[in-house]
Short mmCIF file of C-alpha atoms and ligand atoms in Angstrom, two decimals:
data_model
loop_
_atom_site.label_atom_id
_atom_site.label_comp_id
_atom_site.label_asym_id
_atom_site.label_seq_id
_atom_site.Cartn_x
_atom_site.Cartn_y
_atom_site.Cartn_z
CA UNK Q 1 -3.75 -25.38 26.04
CA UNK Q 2 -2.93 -22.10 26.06
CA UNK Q 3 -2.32 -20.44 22.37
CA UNK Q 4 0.62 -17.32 22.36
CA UNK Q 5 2.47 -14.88 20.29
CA UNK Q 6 5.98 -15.70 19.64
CA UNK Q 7 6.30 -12.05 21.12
CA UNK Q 8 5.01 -13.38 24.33
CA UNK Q 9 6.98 -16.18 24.66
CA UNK Q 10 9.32 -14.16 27.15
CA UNK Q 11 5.81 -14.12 29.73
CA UNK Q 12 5.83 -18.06 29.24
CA UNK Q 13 9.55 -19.48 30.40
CA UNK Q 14 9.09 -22.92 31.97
CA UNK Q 15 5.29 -23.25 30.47
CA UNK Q 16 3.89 -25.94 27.92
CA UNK Q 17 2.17 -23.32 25.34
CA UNK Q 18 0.47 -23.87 21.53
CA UNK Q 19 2.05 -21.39 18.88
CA UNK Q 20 0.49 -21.09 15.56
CA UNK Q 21 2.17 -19.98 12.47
CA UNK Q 22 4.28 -20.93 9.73
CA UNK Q 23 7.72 -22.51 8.78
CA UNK Q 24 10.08 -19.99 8.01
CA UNK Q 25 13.12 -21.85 7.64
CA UNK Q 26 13.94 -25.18 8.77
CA UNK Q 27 16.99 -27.73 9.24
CA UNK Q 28 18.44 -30.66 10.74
CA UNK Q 29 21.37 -31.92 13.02
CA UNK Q 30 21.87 -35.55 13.49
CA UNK Q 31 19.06 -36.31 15.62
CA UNK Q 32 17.29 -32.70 15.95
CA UNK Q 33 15.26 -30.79 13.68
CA UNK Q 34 15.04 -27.33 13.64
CA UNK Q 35 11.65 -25.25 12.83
CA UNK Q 36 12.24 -21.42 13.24
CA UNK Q 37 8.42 -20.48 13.31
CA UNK Q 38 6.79 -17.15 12.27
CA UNK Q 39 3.43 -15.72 13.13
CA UNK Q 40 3.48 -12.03 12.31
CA UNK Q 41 5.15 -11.37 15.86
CA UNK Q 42 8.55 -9.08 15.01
CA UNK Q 43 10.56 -11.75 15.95
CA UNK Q 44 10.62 -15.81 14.98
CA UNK Q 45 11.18 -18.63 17.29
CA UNK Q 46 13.45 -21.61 17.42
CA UNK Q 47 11.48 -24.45 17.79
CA UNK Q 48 13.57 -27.92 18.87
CA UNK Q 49 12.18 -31.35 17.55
CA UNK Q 50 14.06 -34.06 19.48
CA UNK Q 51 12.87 -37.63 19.12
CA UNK Q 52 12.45 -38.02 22.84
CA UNK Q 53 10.78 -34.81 24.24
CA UNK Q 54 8.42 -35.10 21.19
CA UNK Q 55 6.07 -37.70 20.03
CA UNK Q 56 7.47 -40.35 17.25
CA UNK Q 57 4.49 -39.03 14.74
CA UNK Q 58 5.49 -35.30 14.98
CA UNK Q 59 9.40 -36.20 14.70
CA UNK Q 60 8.64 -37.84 11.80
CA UNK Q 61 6.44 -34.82 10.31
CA UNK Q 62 9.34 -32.78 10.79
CA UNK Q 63 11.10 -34.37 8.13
CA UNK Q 64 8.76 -34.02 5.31
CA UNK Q 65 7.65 -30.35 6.22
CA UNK Q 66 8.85 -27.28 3.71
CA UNK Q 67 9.11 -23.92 3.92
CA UNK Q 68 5.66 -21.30 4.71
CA UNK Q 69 3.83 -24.98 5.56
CA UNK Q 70 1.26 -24.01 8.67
CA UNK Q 71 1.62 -25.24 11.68
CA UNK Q 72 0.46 -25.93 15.02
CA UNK Q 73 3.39 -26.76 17.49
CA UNK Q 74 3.06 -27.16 21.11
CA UNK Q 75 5.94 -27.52 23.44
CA UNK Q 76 7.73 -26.19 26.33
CA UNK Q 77 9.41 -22.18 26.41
CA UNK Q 78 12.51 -21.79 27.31
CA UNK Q 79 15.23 -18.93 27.43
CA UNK Q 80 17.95 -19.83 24.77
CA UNK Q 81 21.00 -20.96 26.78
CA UNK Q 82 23.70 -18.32 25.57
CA UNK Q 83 21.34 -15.34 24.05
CA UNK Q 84 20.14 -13.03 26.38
CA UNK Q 85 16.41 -11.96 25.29
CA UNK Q 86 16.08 -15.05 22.66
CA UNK Q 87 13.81 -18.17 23.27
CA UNK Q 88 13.27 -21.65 22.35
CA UNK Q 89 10.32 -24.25 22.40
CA UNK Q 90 11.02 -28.24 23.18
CA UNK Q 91 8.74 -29.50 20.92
CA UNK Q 92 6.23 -31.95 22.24
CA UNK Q 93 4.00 -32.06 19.16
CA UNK Q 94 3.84 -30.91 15.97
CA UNK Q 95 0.12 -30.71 13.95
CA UNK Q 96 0.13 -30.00 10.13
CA UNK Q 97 -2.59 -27.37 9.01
CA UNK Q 98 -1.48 -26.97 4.95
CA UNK Q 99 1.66 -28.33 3.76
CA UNK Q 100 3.31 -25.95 1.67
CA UNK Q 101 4.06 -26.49 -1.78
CA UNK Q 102 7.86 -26.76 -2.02
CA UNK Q 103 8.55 -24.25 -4.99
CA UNK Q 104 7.94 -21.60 -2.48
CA UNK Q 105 9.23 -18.96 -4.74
CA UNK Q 106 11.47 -16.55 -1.59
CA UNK Q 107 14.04 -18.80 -0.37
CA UNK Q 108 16.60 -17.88 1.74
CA UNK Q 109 18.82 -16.81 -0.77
CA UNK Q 110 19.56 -13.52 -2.11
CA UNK Q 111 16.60 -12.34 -4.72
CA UNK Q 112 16.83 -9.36 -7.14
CA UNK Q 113 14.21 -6.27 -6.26
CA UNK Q 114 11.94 -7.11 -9.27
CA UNK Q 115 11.79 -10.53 -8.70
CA UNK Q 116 10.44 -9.55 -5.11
CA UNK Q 117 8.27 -6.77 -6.04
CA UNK Q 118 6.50 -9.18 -8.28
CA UNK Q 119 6.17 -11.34 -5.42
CA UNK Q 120 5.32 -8.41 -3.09
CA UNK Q 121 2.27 -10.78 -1.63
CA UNK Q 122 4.68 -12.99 -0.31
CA UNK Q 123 7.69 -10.84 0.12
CA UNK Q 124 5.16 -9.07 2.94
CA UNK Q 125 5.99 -12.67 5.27
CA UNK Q 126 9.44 -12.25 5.71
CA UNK Q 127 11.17 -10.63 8.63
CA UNK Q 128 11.71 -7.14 7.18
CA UNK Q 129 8.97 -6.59 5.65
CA UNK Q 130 6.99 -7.57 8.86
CA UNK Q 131 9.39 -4.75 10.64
CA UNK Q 132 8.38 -2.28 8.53
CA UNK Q 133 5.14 -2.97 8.55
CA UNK Q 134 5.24 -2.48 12.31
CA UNK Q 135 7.17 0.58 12.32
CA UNK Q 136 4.46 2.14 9.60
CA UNK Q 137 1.52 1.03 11.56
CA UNK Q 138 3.17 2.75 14.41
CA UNK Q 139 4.21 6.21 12.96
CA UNK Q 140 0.35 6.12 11.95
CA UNK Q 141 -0.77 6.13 15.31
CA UNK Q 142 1.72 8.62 16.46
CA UNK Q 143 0.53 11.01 13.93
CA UNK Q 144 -3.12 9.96 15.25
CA UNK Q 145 -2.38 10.81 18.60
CA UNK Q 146 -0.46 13.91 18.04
CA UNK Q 147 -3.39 16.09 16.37
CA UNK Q 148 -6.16 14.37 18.58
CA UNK Q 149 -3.97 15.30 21.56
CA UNK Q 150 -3.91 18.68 20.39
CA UNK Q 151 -7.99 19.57 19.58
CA UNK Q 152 -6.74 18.92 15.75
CA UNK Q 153 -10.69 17.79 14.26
CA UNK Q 154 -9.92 14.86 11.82
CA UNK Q 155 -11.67 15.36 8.31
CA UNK Q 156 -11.79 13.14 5.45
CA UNK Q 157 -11.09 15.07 1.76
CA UNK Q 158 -12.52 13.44 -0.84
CA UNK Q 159 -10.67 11.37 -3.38
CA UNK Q 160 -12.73 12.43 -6.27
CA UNK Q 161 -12.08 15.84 -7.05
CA UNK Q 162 -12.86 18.50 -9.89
CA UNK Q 163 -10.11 20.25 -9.72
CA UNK Q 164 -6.03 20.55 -8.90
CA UNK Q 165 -4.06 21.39 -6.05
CA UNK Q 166 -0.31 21.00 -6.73
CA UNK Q 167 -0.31 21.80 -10.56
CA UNK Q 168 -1.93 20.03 -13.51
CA UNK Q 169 1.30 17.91 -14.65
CA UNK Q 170 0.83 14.98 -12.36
CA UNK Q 171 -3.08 14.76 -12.42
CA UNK Q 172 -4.70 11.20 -12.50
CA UNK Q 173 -7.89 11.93 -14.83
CA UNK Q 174 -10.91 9.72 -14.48
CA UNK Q 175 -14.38 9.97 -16.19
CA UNK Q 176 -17.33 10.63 -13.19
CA UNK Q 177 -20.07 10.20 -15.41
CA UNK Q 178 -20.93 13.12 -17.86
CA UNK Q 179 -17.68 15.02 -16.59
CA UNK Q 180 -13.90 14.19 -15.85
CA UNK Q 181 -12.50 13.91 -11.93
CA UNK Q 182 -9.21 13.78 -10.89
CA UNK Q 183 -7.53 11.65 -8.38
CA UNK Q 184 -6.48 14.01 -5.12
CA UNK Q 185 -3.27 15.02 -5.53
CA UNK Q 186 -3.66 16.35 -2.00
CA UNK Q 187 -6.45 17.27 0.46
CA UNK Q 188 -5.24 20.62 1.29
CA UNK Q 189 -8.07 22.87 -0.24
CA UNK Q 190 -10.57 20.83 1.75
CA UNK Q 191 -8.28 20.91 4.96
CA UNK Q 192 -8.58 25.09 4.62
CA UNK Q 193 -12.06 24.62 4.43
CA UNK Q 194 -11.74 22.44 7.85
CA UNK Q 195 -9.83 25.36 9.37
CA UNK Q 196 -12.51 27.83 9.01
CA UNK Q 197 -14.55 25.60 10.45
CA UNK Q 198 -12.93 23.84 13.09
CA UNK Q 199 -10.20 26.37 13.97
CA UNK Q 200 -7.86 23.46 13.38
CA UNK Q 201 -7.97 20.46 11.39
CA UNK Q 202 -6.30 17.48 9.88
CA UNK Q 203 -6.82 15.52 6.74
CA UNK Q 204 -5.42 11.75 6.90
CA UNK Q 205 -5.72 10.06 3.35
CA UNK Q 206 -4.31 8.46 0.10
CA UNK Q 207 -3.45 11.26 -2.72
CA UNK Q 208 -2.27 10.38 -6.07
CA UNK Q 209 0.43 12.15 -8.62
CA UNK Q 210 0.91 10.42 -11.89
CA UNK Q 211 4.51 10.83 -11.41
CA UNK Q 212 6.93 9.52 -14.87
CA UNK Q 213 9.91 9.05 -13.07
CA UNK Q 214 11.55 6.06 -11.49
CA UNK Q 215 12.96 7.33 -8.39
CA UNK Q 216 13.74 6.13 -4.74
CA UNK Q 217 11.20 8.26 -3.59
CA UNK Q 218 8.21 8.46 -5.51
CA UNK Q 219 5.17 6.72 -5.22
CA UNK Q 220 2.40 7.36 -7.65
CA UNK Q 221 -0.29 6.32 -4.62
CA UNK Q 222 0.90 7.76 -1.07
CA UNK Q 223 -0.44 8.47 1.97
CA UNK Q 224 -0.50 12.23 3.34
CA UNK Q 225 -0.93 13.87 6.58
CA UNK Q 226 -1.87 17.48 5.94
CA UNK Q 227 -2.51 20.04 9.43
CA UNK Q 228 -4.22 23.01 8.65
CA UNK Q 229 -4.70 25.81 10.97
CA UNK Q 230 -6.38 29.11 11.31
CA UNK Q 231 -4.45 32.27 12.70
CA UNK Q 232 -1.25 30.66 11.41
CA UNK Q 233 2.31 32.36 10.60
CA UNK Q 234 5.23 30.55 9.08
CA UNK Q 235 7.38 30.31 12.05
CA UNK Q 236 4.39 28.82 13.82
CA UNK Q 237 4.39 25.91 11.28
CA UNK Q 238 7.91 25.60 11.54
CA UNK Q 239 7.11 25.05 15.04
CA UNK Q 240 4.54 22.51 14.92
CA UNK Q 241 6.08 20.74 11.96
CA UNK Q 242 9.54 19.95 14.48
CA UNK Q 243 7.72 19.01 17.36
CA UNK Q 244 5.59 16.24 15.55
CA UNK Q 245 8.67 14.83 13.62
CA UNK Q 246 10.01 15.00 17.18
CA UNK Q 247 7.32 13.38 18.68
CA UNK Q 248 7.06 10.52 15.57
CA UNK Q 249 10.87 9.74 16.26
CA UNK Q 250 10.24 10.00 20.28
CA UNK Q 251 7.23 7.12 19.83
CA UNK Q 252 9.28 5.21 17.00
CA UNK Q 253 12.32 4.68 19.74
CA UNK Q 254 10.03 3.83 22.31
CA UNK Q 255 8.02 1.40 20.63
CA UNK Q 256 9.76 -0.36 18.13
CA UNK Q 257 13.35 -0.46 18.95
CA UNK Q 258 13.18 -4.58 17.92
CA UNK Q 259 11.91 -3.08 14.45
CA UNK Q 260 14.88 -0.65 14.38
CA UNK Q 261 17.29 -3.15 15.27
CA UNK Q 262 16.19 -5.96 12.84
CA UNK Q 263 16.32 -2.76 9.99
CA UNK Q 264 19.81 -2.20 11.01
CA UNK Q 265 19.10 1.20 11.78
CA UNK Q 266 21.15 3.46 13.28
CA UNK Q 267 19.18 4.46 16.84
CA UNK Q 268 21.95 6.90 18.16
CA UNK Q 269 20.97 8.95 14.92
CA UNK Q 270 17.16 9.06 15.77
CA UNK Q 271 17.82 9.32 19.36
CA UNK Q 272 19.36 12.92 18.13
CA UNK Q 273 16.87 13.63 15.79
CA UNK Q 274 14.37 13.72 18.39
CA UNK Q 275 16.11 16.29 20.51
CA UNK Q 276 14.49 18.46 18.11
CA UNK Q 277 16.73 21.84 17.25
CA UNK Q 278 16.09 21.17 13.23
CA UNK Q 279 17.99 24.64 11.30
CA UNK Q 280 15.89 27.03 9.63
CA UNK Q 281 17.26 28.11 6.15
CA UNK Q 282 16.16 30.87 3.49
CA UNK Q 283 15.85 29.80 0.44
CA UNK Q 284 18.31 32.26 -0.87
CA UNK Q 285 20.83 30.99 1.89
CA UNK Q 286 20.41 27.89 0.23
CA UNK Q 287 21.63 28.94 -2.88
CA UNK Q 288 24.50 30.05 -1.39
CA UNK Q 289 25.54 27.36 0.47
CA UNK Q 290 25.05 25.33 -2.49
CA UNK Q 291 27.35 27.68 -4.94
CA UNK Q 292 29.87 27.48 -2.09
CA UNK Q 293 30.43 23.77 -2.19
CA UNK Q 294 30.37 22.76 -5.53
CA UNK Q 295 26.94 23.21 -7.22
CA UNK Q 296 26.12 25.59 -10.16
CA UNK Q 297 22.76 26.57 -8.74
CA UNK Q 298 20.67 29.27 -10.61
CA UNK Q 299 18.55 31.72 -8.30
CA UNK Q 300 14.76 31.18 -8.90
CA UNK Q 301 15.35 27.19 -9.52
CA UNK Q 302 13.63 24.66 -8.02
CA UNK Q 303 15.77 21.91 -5.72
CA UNK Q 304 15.77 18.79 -7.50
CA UNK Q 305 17.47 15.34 -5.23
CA UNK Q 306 21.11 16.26 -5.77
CA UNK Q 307 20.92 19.61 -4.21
CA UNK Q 308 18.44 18.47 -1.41
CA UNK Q 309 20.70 15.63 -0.50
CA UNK Q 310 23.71 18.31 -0.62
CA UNK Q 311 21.87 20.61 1.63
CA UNK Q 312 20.41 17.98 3.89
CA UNK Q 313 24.10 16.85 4.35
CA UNK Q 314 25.63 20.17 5.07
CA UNK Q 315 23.77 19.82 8.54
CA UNK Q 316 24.78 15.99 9.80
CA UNK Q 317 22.00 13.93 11.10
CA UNK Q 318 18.67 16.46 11.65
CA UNK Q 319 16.21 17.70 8.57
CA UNK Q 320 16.69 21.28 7.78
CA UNK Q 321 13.59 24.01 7.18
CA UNK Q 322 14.30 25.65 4.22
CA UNK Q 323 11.76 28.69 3.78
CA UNK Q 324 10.81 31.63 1.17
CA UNK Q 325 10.50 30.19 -1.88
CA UNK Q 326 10.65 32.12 -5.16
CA UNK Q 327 6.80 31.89 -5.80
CA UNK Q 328 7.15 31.14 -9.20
CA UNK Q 329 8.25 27.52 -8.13
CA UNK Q 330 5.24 27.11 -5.75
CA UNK Q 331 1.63 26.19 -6.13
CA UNK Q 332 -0.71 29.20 -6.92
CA UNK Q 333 -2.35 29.02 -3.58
CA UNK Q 334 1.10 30.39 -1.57
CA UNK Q 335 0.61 33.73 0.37
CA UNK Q 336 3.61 35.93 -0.93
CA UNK Q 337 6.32 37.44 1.50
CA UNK Q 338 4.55 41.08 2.43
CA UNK Q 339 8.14 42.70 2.20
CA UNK Q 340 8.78 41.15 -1.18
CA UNK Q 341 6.81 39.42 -2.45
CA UNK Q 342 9.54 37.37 -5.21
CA UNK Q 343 8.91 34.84 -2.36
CA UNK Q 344 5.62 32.49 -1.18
CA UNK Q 345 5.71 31.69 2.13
CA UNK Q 346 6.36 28.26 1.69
CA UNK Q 347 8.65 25.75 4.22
CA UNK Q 348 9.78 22.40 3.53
CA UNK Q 349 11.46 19.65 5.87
CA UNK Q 350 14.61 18.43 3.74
CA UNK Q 351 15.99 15.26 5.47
CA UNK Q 352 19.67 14.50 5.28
CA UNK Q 353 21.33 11.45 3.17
CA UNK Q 354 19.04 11.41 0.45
CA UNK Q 355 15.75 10.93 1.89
CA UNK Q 356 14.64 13.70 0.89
CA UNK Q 357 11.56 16.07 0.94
CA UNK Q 358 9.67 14.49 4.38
CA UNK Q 359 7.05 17.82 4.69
CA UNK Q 360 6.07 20.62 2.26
CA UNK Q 361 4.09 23.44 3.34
CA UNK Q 362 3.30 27.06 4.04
CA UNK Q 363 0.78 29.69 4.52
CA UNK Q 364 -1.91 30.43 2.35
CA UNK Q 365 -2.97 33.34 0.37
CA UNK Q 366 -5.89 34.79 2.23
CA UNK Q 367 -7.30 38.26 0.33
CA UNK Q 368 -9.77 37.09 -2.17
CA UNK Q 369 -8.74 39.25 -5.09
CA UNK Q 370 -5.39 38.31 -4.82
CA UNK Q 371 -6.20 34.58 -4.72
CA UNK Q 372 -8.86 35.35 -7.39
CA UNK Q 373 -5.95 36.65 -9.90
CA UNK Q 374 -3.99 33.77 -9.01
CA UNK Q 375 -5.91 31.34 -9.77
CA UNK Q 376 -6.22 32.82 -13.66
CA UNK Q 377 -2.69 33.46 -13.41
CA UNK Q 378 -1.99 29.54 -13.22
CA UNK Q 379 -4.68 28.92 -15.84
CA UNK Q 380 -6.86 27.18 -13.77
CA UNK Q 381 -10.39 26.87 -14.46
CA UNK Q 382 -12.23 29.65 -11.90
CA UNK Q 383 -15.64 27.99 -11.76
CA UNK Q 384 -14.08 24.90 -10.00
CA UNK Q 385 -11.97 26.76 -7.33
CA UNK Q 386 -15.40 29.27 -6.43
CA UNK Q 387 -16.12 27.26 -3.13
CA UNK Q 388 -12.43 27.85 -2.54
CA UNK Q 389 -12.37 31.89 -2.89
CA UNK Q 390 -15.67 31.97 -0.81
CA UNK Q 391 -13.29 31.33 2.27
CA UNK Q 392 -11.48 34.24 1.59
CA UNK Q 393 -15.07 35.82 1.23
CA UNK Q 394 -16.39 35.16 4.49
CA UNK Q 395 -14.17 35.47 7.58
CA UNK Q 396 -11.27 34.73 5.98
CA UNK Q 397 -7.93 35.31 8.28
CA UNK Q 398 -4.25 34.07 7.91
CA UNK Q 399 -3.66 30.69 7.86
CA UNK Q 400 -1.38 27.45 6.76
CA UNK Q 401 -0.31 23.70 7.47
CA UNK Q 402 2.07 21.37 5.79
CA UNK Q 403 2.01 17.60 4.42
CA UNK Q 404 4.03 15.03 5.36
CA UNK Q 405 4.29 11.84 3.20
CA UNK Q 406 3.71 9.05 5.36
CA UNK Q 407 6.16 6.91 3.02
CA UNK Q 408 9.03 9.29 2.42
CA UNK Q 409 8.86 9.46 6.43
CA UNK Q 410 8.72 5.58 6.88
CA UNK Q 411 11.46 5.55 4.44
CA UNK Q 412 13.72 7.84 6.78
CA UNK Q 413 12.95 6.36 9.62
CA UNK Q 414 13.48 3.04 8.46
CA UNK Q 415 16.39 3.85 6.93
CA UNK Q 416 15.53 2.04 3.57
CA UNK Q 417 17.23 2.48 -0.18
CA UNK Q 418 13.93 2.41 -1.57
CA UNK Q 419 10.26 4.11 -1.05
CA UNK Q 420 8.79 0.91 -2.44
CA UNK Q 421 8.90 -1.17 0.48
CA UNK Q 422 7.32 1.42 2.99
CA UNK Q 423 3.74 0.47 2.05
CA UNK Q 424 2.62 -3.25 1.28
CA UNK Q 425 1.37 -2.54 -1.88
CA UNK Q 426 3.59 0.23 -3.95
CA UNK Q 427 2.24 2.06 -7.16
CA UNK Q 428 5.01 3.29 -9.31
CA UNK Q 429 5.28 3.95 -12.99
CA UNK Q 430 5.85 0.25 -13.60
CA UNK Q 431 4.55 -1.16 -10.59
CA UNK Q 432 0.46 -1.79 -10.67
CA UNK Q 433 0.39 -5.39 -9.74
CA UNK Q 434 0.14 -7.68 -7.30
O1 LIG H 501 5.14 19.26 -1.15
P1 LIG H 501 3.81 18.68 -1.51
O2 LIG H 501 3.49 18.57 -2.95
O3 LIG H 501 2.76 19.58 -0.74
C1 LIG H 501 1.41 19.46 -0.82
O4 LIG H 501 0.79 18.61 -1.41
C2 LIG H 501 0.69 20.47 0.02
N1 LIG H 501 -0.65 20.65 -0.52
C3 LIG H 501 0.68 20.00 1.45
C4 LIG H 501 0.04 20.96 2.41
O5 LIG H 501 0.57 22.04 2.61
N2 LIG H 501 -1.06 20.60 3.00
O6 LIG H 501 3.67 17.25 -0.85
C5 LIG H 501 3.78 17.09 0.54
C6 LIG H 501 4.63 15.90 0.89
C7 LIG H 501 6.08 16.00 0.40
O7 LIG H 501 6.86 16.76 1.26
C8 LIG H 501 6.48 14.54 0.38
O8 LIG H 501 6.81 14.12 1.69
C9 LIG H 501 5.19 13.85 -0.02
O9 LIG H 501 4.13 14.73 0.26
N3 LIG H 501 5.17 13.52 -1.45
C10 LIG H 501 5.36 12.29 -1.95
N4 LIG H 501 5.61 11.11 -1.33
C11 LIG H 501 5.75 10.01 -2.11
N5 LIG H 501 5.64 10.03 -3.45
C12 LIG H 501 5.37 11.19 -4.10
N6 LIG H 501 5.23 11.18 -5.42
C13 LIG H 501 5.23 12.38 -3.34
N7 LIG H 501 4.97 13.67 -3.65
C14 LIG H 501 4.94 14.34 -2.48
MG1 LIG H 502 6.83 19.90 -2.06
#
């Protein structure tokens, strides 16, 4: 007998096939039962128990099973009479692998966001979670194949640093033995090193901010993507950082359009987004724009979520670059405009309706003594950040990349309320467990 997906079961029409799973919901009509089966596949399957086409053993398992219980069902595939694209088994036997208990705690009824976060385990089973999952698995491999496509050298950063990258507030501090670490807040520093010696390189990992704020879009444990590239400029990031949103949205649409439709999201809205043709914005632009339609906005200020979801709206449906920062709000590693240097060099990708920051980046400082007075500048410890300045000691040219939080872009994509459900197991200031 052959054993298939339930996402197969379009390959198997008229066949007698073995599907193994669980019951995700189940009920009865007069003289047929009901099992709509999961297995992980995107979609579920109607599975028909009629005392006739099945054995009298299995019709009368049908009645005692309960919800998640695993089974083993065999039967016959068959295109649902009225719904174009949906499919059915005749069930010819039903086998019994663990019956569930039946205080199976997600029911089909409406549960609160804490009650399923604490449940997050068993939350992952259900229909949207397993759509997400999909789409997040797939945006990985899209961001895969766009650097390896493009001579990008993949290079793991450690977790385990000395030292900071994106200011001391939101370290994680650990004891390493004799000495304290800190939990990457980002693998940047290492991803220059991997541009001097690659040419071009990108670091693919978990980084960690101890961020004290419930929000909908911070994590304290995320997952960044961080290009870096040698003989860089800012419009050249710019550049790079639309086509492989572009590209993400492009593979998104063409994989997992089942995903998108079970998330209720909006396609025609992607479907534009990857056209590409994302605005490019100067910071102080920004402030203008902002003072224009109703926000007191101070020069020099940093954007905080109301004015990013303000400026993301003011240009529909596509993220917006916004550029030049006043350096003063950027990391001490920013290469300042040449022609006034108020700014860093800095560009972020602001997505529209709230979602938010999806990439922050920019070009680096390169001149050693510059970088050197920096460093002191930000009170940072020089002894730790020596290896760093030695690539501004030998050979050191131009350069830059960005980061893109895998979540906050799964979140967009997705089109979700909430950053917690875009990885299976979310750390937040009050979530640690399961
Ligand atoms: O803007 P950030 O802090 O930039 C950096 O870390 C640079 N070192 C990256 C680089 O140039 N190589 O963070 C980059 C991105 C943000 O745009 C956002 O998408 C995401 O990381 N991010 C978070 N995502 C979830 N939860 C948080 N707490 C996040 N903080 C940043
Ligand atoms: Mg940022």
């Amino acid at each position: 007998m052959k054993t298939i997906r339930i996402s197969e079961a379009k390959n198997f029409v008229g066949e007698t096939v073995q599907l193994k799973g669980w019951v995700y919901n189940h009920r009865s009509s007069g003289k047929v039962r009901f099992i709509e089966l999961r297995d992980g596949s995107t979609e579920t399957i109607q599975c028909v128990v009629f005392n006739g086409t099945c054995d009298e053993a299995s019709f009368n398992l049908s009645a005692e099973i309960t919800q998640e219980s695993a089974m083993i069902i065999t039967g016959l595939v068959k295109a649902h009479p009225k719904k174009e694209g949906v499919y059915e088994l005749d069930v010819h036997k039903l086998e019994l692998i663990q019956k569930a208990e039946a205080n199976y705690p997600i029911s089909h009824k409406e549960h609160g966001p804490e009650f399923l976060m604490q449940n997050r385990h068993l939350w992952l089973r259900t229909p949207r979670q397993v759509a997400i999952a999909r789409t997040r698995a797939s945006i990985i491999k899209s961001i895969r194949d766009f650097f390896d496509s493009r001579d990008f050298v993949l290079m793991d950063a450690p977790i385990l640093t000395p030292s900071a990258c994106e200011g001391t507030s939101t370290l994680f501090e650990t004891e390493y033995f004799e000495e304290k670490a800190y939990l990457s807040q980002s693998g940047q520093l290492y991803g220059e090193v991997g541009a001097m010696a690659f040419g071009r390189t990108y670091v693919f990992g978990p980084t960690f901010r101890a961020e004290k704020s419930k929000t909908r879009k911070h994590l304290t444990e995320f997952w960044m993507v961080e290009p870096e590239i040698a003989y860089w400029s800012l419009e050249e990031n710019m550049t790079l950082g639309e086509e492989f949103v572009v590209q993400i949205m492009k593979d998104v649409l063409s994989r997992n359009k089942k995903e998108l439709t079970i998330l209720q999201r909006d396609i025609p809205t992607l479907e534009k987004i990857a056209e590409g043709g994302f605005p490019r914005v100067h910071y102080n632009d920004c402030v203008e724009m902002l003072n224009k339609n109703g926000h007191t906005f101070k020069w020099g200020d940093d954007f905080g979520a109301p004015e990013e979801t303000k400026i993301g709206n003011l240009f529909g449906d596509k993220p917006v670059w916004i550029h030049h920062f006043p350096k003063d709000i950027k990391s001490f590693y920013f290469k300042k405009d040449a022609e006034d240097p108020r700014y860093a060099l800095g560009c972020d990708l602001i997505a529209p309706h709230g979602w938010g920051e999806i990439i922050g980046g920019g070009i680096r400082e390169e001149n050693y003594e510059t970088l050197k007075n920096a460093i002191v500048e930000h009170k940072l410890n020089l002894e730790d950040y020596q290896w760093y300045l030695d690539l501004r000691a030998y050979g050191s040219v131009p350069h830059g990349g960005f980061g893109l939080g895998l979540e906050r872009a799964v979140s967009w994509v997705c089109g979700l309320e909430h950053i917690r459900e875009t990885i299976a197991f979310p750390r937040m200031l009050n979530y640690l467990r399961p």
